[in-house]
Structure formats: structure tokens, C-alpha cells
mmCIF file of C-alpha atoms and ligand atoms in Angstrom:
data_model
loop_
_atom_site.group_PDB
_atom_site.id
_atom_site.type_symbol
_atom_site.label_atom_id
_atom_site.label_comp_id
_atom_site.label_asym_id
_atom_site.label_seq_id
_atom_site.Cartn_x
_atom_site.Cartn_y
_atom_site.Cartn_z
ATOM 1 C CA UNK A 1 36.280 78.173 -74.697
ATOM 2 C CA UNK A 2 39.181 77.172 -72.473
ATOM 3 C CA UNK A 3 42.653 76.641 -73.849
ATOM 4 C CA UNK A 4 45.126 74.399 -72.093
ATOM 5 C CA UNK A 5 48.759 75.334 -71.577
ATOM 6 C CA UNK A 6 51.120 72.448 -70.839
ATOM 7 C CA UNK A 7 53.998 73.266 -68.494
ATOM 8 C CA UNK A 8 54.792 69.711 -67.520
ATOM 9 C CA UNK A 9 54.123 66.182 -68.649
ATOM 10 C CA UNK A 10 50.536 65.296 -67.842
ATOM 11 C CA UNK A 11 50.093 62.635 -65.183
ATOM 12 C CA UNK A 12 47.136 60.784 -63.779
ATOM 13 C CA UNK A 13 46.825 60.723 -60.019
ATOM 14 C CA UNK A 14 43.660 58.709 -60.146
ATOM 15 C CA UNK A 15 42.967 55.538 -62.117
ATOM 16 C CA UNK A 16 39.856 54.841 -64.165
ATOM 17 C CA UNK A 17 38.104 53.002 -61.309
ATOM 18 C CA UNK A 18 38.603 56.051 -59.061
ATOM 19 C CA UNK A 19 37.260 58.298 -61.820
ATOM 20 C CA UNK A 20 34.197 56.103 -62.335
ATOM 21 C CA UNK A 21 33.489 56.197 -58.585
ATOM 22 C CA UNK A 22 34.037 59.978 -58.574
ATOM 23 C CA UNK A 23 31.422 60.336 -61.334
ATOM 24 C CA UNK A 24 29.023 58.086 -59.377
ATOM 25 C CA UNK A 25 29.577 60.017 -56.139
ATOM 26 C CA UNK A 26 27.922 63.165 -57.429
ATOM 27 C CA UNK A 27 26.827 64.674 -60.736
ATOM 28 C CA UNK A 28 28.657 67.768 -62.051
ATOM 29 C CA UNK A 29 25.522 69.825 -61.233
ATOM 30 C CA UNK A 30 25.535 68.571 -57.619
ATOM 31 C CA UNK A 31 29.242 69.280 -57.329
ATOM 32 C CA UNK A 32 28.870 72.816 -58.719
ATOM 33 C CA UNK A 33 26.036 73.510 -56.243
ATOM 34 C CA UNK A 34 28.255 72.229 -53.413
ATOM 35 C CA UNK A 35 31.169 74.425 -54.552
ATOM 36 C CA UNK A 36 28.921 77.509 -54.849
ATOM 37 C CA UNK A 37 27.669 76.933 -51.291
ATOM 38 C CA UNK A 38 31.232 76.548 -49.970
ATOM 39 C CA UNK A 39 32.418 79.684 -51.770
ATOM 40 C CA UNK A 40 29.463 81.643 -50.425
ATOM 41 C CA UNK A 41 30.312 80.417 -46.931
ATOM 42 C CA UNK A 42 33.792 81.916 -47.493
ATOM 43 C CA UNK A 43 32.076 85.219 -48.345
ATOM 44 C CA UNK A 44 32.664 85.030 -52.104
ATOM 45 C CA UNK A 45 29.589 87.136 -52.850
ATOM 46 C CA UNK A 46 31.469 90.156 -51.495
ATOM 47 C CA UNK A 47 34.861 89.482 -53.163
ATOM 48 C CA UNK A 48 35.763 91.997 -55.898
ATOM 49 C CA UNK A 49 34.542 90.612 -59.203
ATOM 50 C CA UNK A 50 37.803 91.585 -60.947
ATOM 51 C CA UNK A 51 39.890 89.402 -58.579
ATOM 52 C CA UNK A 52 42.344 87.163 -60.408
ATOM 53 C CA UNK A 53 41.545 83.719 -59.046
ATOM 54 C CA UNK A 54 43.482 80.488 -59.453
ATOM 55 C CA UNK A 55 41.937 77.172 -58.548
ATOM 56 C CA UNK A 56 44.698 74.637 -57.919
ATOM 57 C CA UNK A 57 44.060 70.861 -58.209
ATOM 58 C CA UNK A 58 41.016 71.934 -60.256
ATOM 59 C CA UNK A 59 40.416 68.539 -61.896
ATOM 60 C CA UNK A 60 37.482 68.652 -64.313
ATOM 61 C CA UNK A 61 36.858 72.305 -63.468
ATOM 62 C CA UNK A 62 33.565 72.315 -61.611
ATOM 63 C CA UNK A 63 35.034 74.749 -59.074
ATOM 64 C CA UNK A 64 35.841 77.099 -61.963
ATOM 65 C CA UNK A 65 32.235 76.793 -63.136
ATOM 66 C CA UNK A 66 31.013 77.632 -59.625
ATOM 67 C CA UNK A 67 33.238 80.730 -59.583
ATOM 68 C CA UNK A 68 31.910 81.767 -62.983
ATOM 69 C CA UNK A 69 28.334 81.363 -61.713
ATOM 70 C CA UNK A 70 29.235 83.730 -58.877
ATOM 71 C CA UNK A 71 30.281 86.364 -61.419
ATOM 72 C CA UNK A 72 34.078 86.015 -61.491
ATOM 73 C CA UNK A 73 35.716 86.383 -64.916
ATOM 74 C CA UNK A 74 39.466 86.238 -64.412
ATOM 75 C CA UNK A 75 39.827 82.544 -63.690
ATOM 76 C CA UNK A 76 42.632 80.038 -64.074
ATOM 77 C CA UNK A 77 42.842 76.373 -63.220
ATOM 78 C CA UNK A 78 45.834 74.114 -62.583
ATOM 79 C CA UNK A 79 45.875 70.335 -62.573
ATOM 80 C CA UNK A 80 48.331 67.568 -63.345
ATOM 81 C CA UNK A 81 45.772 65.608 -65.354
ATOM 82 C CA UNK A 82 45.214 66.819 -68.896
ATOM 83 C CA UNK A 83 42.520 64.168 -69.207
ATOM 84 C CA UNK A 84 40.473 65.802 -66.439
ATOM 85 C CA UNK A 85 41.163 69.345 -67.689
ATOM 86 C CA UNK A 86 39.853 68.351 -71.126
ATOM 87 C CA UNK A 87 36.490 67.542 -69.502
ATOM 88 C CA UNK A 88 36.143 71.194 -68.463
ATOM 89 C CA UNK A 89 33.951 73.320 -70.701
ATOM 90 C CA UNK A 90 34.384 76.960 -69.860
ATOM 91 C CA UNK A 91 36.524 79.973 -70.594
ATOM 92 C CA UNK A 92 39.046 79.864 -67.734
ATOM 93 C CA UNK A 93 42.676 79.486 -68.741
ATOM 94 C CA UNK A 94 43.849 76.035 -67.687
ATOM 95 C CA UNK A 95 47.347 74.734 -67.134
ATOM 96 C CA UNK A 96 48.659 71.202 -67.022
ATOM 97 C CA UNK A 97 51.115 71.782 -64.208
ATOM 98 C CA UNK A 98 52.306 70.436 -60.903
ATOM 99 C CA UNK A 99 50.971 72.529 -58.020
ATOM 100 C CA UNK A 100 54.351 72.111 -56.357
ATOM 101 C CA UNK A 101 55.651 74.440 -59.103
ATOM 102 C CA UNK A 102 52.988 76.897 -60.235
ATOM 103 C CA UNK A 103 53.302 78.536 -63.677
ATOM 104 C CA UNK A 104 52.694 82.113 -62.475
ATOM 105 C CA UNK A 105 54.835 85.111 -61.645
ATOM 106 C CA UNK A 106 55.580 86.234 -58.097
ATOM 107 C CA UNK A 107 52.887 88.398 -56.475
ATOM 108 C CA UNK A 108 50.574 88.202 -59.488
ATOM 109 C CA UNK A 109 47.238 86.745 -58.259
ATOM 110 C CA UNK A 110 44.565 87.846 -55.739
ATOM 111 C CA UNK A 111 43.073 84.544 -54.659
ATOM 112 C CA UNK A 112 44.087 80.879 -54.681
ATOM 113 C CA UNK A 113 41.536 78.174 -53.948
ATOM 114 C CA UNK A 114 41.779 74.433 -53.465
ATOM 115 C CA UNK A 115 38.717 72.262 -53.071
ATOM 116 C CA UNK A 116 40.030 68.794 -52.319
ATOM 117 C CA UNK A 117 43.427 68.141 -53.864
ATOM 118 C CA UNK A 118 46.216 68.533 -51.344
ATOM 119 C CA UNK A 119 45.290 65.208 -49.730
ATOM 120 C CA UNK A 120 46.550 63.575 -52.957
ATOM 121 C CA UNK A 121 50.131 64.751 -52.347
ATOM 122 C CA UNK A 122 52.422 61.760 -51.966
ATOM 123 C CA UNK A 123 55.007 63.123 -49.538
ATOM 124 C CA UNK A 124 54.008 64.979 -46.380
ATOM 125 C CA UNK A 125 55.021 67.440 -45.115
ATOM 126 C CA UNK A 126 57.488 68.226 -47.957
ATOM 127 C CA UNK A 127 54.979 68.315 -50.840
ATOM 128 C CA UNK A 128 52.494 70.360 -48.850
ATOM 129 C CA UNK A 129 55.243 72.779 -47.924
ATOM 130 C CA UNK A 130 56.151 73.081 -51.624
ATOM 131 C CA UNK A 131 52.513 73.802 -52.619
ATOM 132 C CA UNK A 132 51.923 76.364 -49.865
ATOM 133 C CA UNK A 133 55.237 78.066 -50.582
ATOM 134 C CA UNK A 134 54.178 78.398 -54.229
ATOM 135 C CA UNK A 135 50.732 79.720 -53.287
ATOM 136 C CA UNK A 136 52.422 82.285 -51.016
ATOM 137 C CA UNK A 137 54.848 83.221 -53.817
ATOM 138 C CA UNK A 138 52.203 83.896 -56.490
ATOM 139 C CA UNK A 139 49.772 85.815 -54.230
ATOM 140 C CA UNK A 140 49.864 89.597 -54.134
ATOM 141 C CA UNK A 141 50.410 91.199 -50.707
ATOM 142 C CA UNK A 142 47.027 90.812 -49.005
ATOM 143 C CA UNK A 143 46.161 87.909 -51.325
ATOM 144 C CA UNK A 144 43.855 85.223 -49.930
ATOM 145 C CA UNK A 145 44.042 81.448 -49.775
ATOM 146 C CA UNK A 146 40.956 79.263 -49.311
ATOM 147 C CA UNK A 147 41.158 75.515 -48.798
ATOM 148 C CA UNK A 148 38.633 72.758 -48.245
ATOM 149 C CA UNK A 149 40.125 69.325 -47.574
ATOM 150 C CA UNK A 150 39.110 66.108 -45.790
ATOM 151 C CA UNK A 151 39.624 66.215 -42.030
ATOM 152 C CA UNK A 152 39.439 63.598 -39.309
ATOM 153 C CA UNK A 153 36.314 64.461 -37.317
ATOM 154 C CA UNK A 154 33.889 62.125 -35.504
ATOM 155 C CA UNK A 155 31.552 62.380 -38.509
ATOM 156 C CA UNK A 156 34.266 61.182 -40.918
ATOM 157 C CA UNK A 157 35.167 58.300 -38.609
ATOM 158 C CA UNK A 158 31.485 57.303 -38.562
ATOM 159 C CA UNK A 159 31.196 57.539 -42.380
ATOM 160 C CA UNK A 160 34.294 55.350 -42.786
ATOM 161 C CA UNK A 161 32.885 52.834 -40.318
ATOM 162 C CA UNK A 162 29.553 52.632 -42.170
ATOM 163 C CA UNK A 163 31.260 52.469 -45.565
ATOM 164 C CA UNK A 164 33.020 49.274 -44.423
ATOM 165 C CA UNK A 165 29.616 47.583 -44.081
ATOM 166 C CA UNK A 166 28.782 45.780 -47.314
ATOM 167 C CA UNK A 167 25.009 45.968 -46.755
ATOM 168 C CA UNK A 168 25.168 49.752 -46.346
ATOM 169 C CA UNK A 169 27.277 50.011 -49.495
ATOM 170 C CA UNK A 170 24.785 47.920 -51.452
ATOM 171 C CA UNK A 171 21.878 50.041 -50.243
ATOM 172 C CA UNK A 172 23.483 53.443 -50.825
ATOM 173 C CA UNK A 173 25.415 53.904 -54.058
ATOM 174 C CA UNK A 174 26.961 57.225 -52.941
ATOM 175 C CA UNK A 175 28.501 55.500 -49.922
ATOM 176 C CA UNK A 176 29.877 52.742 -52.133
ATOM 177 C CA UNK A 177 31.377 55.335 -54.506
ATOM 178 C CA UNK A 178 33.024 57.105 -51.557
ATOM 179 C CA UNK A 179 34.428 53.809 -50.273
ATOM 180 C CA UNK A 180 35.908 52.966 -53.707
ATOM 181 C CA UNK A 181 37.540 56.404 -53.975
ATOM 182 C CA UNK A 182 38.951 56.120 -50.466
ATOM 183 C CA UNK A 183 40.358 52.658 -51.207
ATOM 184 C CA UNK A 184 42.091 53.970 -54.323
ATOM 185 C CA UNK A 185 43.688 56.971 -52.623
ATOM 186 C CA UNK A 186 44.169 55.280 -49.265
ATOM 187 C CA UNK A 187 47.911 55.903 -48.818
ATOM 188 C CA UNK A 188 47.839 59.658 -49.364
ATOM 189 C CA UNK A 189 44.394 60.060 -47.772
ATOM 190 C CA UNK A 190 45.358 58.258 -44.536
ATOM 191 C CA UNK A 191 48.654 60.125 -44.440
ATOM 192 C CA UNK A 192 46.776 63.431 -44.784
ATOM 193 C CA UNK A 193 44.232 62.580 -42.095
ATOM 194 C CA UNK A 194 47.002 61.569 -39.715
ATOM 195 C CA UNK A 195 48.926 64.845 -40.000
ATOM 196 C CA UNK A 196 46.357 67.427 -38.837
ATOM 197 C CA UNK A 197 48.525 69.472 -36.415
ATOM 198 C CA UNK A 198 51.461 69.574 -38.854
ATOM 199 C CA UNK A 199 49.170 70.728 -41.697
ATOM 200 C CA UNK A 200 47.683 73.513 -39.569
ATOM 201 C CA UNK A 201 51.114 74.637 -38.483
ATOM 202 C CA UNK A 202 52.321 74.798 -42.115
ATOM 203 C CA UNK A 203 49.244 76.838 -43.075
ATOM 204 C CA UNK A 204 50.039 79.148 -40.190
ATOM 205 C CA UNK A 205 53.609 79.524 -41.434
ATOM 206 C CA UNK A 206 52.515 80.958 -44.806
ATOM 207 C CA UNK A 207 49.168 82.609 -44.001
ATOM 208 C CA UNK A 208 47.481 84.656 -41.324
ATOM 209 C CA UNK A 209 44.370 82.700 -40.495
ATOM 210 C CA UNK A 210 41.018 84.415 -41.059
ATOM 211 C CA UNK A 211 38.930 81.376 -40.247
ATOM 212 C CA UNK A 212 39.432 77.671 -39.799
ATOM 213 C CA UNK A 213 36.674 75.187 -39.065
ATOM 214 C CA UNK A 214 36.894 71.430 -38.785
ATOM 215 C CA UNK A 215 33.503 69.780 -38.989
ATOM 216 C CA UNK A 216 31.532 67.202 -40.997
ATOM 217 C CA UNK A 217 34.777 65.591 -42.159
ATOM 218 C CA UNK A 218 36.192 68.773 -43.685
ATOM 219 C CA UNK A 219 38.749 71.456 -42.931
ATOM 220 C CA UNK A 220 37.540 74.827 -44.232
ATOM 221 C CA UNK A 221 40.421 77.258 -44.063
ATOM 222 C CA UNK A 222 40.720 80.914 -45.091
ATOM 223 C CA UNK A 223 43.936 82.864 -44.708
ATOM 224 C CA UNK A 224 45.776 85.928 -45.946
ATOM 225 C CA UNK A 225 49.309 85.817 -47.346
ATOM 226 C CA UNK A 226 51.765 86.412 -44.529
ATOM 227 C CA UNK A 227 54.147 89.332 -45.258
HETATM 228 C C1 SAM B 1 39.893 65.004 -55.855
HETATM 229 S S1 SAM B 1 40.524 65.570 -57.376
HETATM 230 C C2 SAM B 1 40.010 67.242 -57.377
HETATM 231 C C3 SAM B 1 38.729 67.395 -58.009
HETATM 232 C C4 SAM B 1 38.360 68.799 -58.383
HETATM 233 N N1 SAM B 1 38.037 69.587 -57.220
HETATM 234 C C5 SAM B 1 37.256 68.754 -59.392
HETATM 235 O O1 SAM B 1 36.351 69.553 -59.347
HETATM 236 O O2 SAM B 1 37.296 67.918 -60.294
HETATM 237 C C6 SAM B 1 42.241 65.780 -57.080
HETATM 238 C C7 SAM B 1 42.962 66.398 -58.271
HETATM 239 O O3 SAM B 1 44.295 66.675 -57.911
HETATM 240 C C8 SAM B 1 45.093 66.534 -59.079
HETATM 241 N N2 SAM B 1 46.494 66.452 -58.627
HETATM 242 C C9 SAM B 1 47.071 65.521 -57.821
HETATM 243 N N3 SAM B 1 48.361 65.863 -57.583
HETATM 244 C C10 SAM B 1 48.593 67.036 -58.225
HETATM 245 C C11 SAM B 1 49.727 67.898 -58.327
HETATM 246 N N4 SAM B 1 50.886 67.619 -57.714
HETATM 247 N N5 SAM B 1 49.603 69.028 -59.050
HETATM 248 C C12 SAM B 1 48.443 69.327 -59.683
HETATM 249 N N6 SAM B 1 47.329 68.559 -59.608
HETATM 250 C C13 SAM B 1 47.408 67.415 -58.898
HETATM 251 C C14 SAM B 1 44.537 65.291 -59.744
HETATM 252 O O4 SAM B 1 44.856 65.211 -61.102
HETATM 253 C C15 SAM B 1 43.024 65.488 -59.495
HETATM 254 O O5 SAM B 1 42.408 66.176 -60.537
#
């Protein structure tokens, strides 16, 4: 059973309407399946099983469950919301902490993962720089960083266009849930989508890119800690 260590005052980034829409958008089982598929696409089936892995912005911990399903044991999660962390049922060690100041020692972890979280940062590029600097600090030499975040692609533009149509939203609950979430995180989300080149250049500053794809409304990035 997970224990939670508090290193900062818990905060909610997302209000109850956002959370309700998030629950409507996909079930935990669907989300875990999605995370397993993404991790496999990053090659997780061949990562050493004893890797020490931190999932940042881990929310209710479905990414940690996906990692556990893939056979990883040494798992930790970090999120600012104690409320979301309390929804996680698993044995990873979880921390209520701000990802701009991670509660780990220098050079102590093998892998850091984020699956949708950095687009919630209020101040770009400063907050992103703070998070990436921390990720770089806690990774061992050769440590890897994997990120999946929303990205402005033609597909995303189309989805946003359709989600503005009330008939489409009435007919497809998932689309309506997405539209509600987007409305509630609009400021940080729009800011994130508008800063693509700056985000890629910051990633490049801290990591040597292994792969980076931008398709279907997502950035999928894998990099190795720059020496
Ligand atoms: C879209 S949710 C991530 C969902 C997560 N992938 C899951 O499986 O539940 C974004 C998360 O980022 C967290 N968050 C936002 N700002 C943060 C910060 N500065 N430090 C840590 N967590 C933060 C929120 O509490 C929220 O859980």
C-alpha cells in the first residue's frame, strides 16, 4: 500500500468540474491501457526492471499502475494534489511536492516520466525550465526522460474545432468531457500550445534527444540526461 510523504502544502491545480470531466473522459482501466501502450512505444519492455522510476505530475497514479503492470517495482510518484494521490491504490512511494522542486537527491534516479502535466505550469518558460532543471539534477548520468504532452498538430486543431460544436458535444460525451477540461485549463493549455519551439529548445538544453514525434495532438519525447 502506498504511503504519502508531504514536502509542501498540497494544492489543487484542477477544480471539481475539471476532475468530473477527467473521470468522464476515460475510465482508469482505459487510461492504464493507454499509458501501457505509450510506455511500450518508448521501449519500456526492454528497460531494466530494477530501474528507479519517478513519474512526475502523476495525479491519481494510473501511470504508476501501468509501470507496475510492465514489471517495474521501484516506483515513485510526485504530484501537488494530495487529493488525487489519495485516489491511487498501489505500492509506489508518493510525494506531495511541487515538480519545480523535486524531493530527491542529485543523480539518484534512472528514469523520469511525465504523461500530461507540464502543460499545467502557470509561467512559461520559467516554470518549465525549473522542472527540467530538477529532472536533470535528480537523474543519474545516462538517466532517461520521457514526456508525453499536448501538441499543436492539425489533428488537435480539428478536435478543438469539432469540440466547439454543441451538437457534436451532445452526441459524443468524450468530446464534451475534453472540451470542459480544456475550458478549465485554457490559460496554461493555450500558453503551452503556443510555445512549441521554446519548449523543444529547453528540452534540448537539458537532454540529448533520442526521439521526438509530434502527431495526433501529442508530443512524445525521449531524451538522455545531458552531461
Ligand atoms: C492532467 S493531470 C495529470 C494526470 C495524471 N497523468 C494521472 O494519471 O492522473 C495534471 C496533474 O499535474 C499536477 N500538477 C500541476 N502542477 C504541478 C506542480 N507544479 N507540481 C506537481 N504537480 C502538479 C496536478 O495536480 C494534476 O494531478
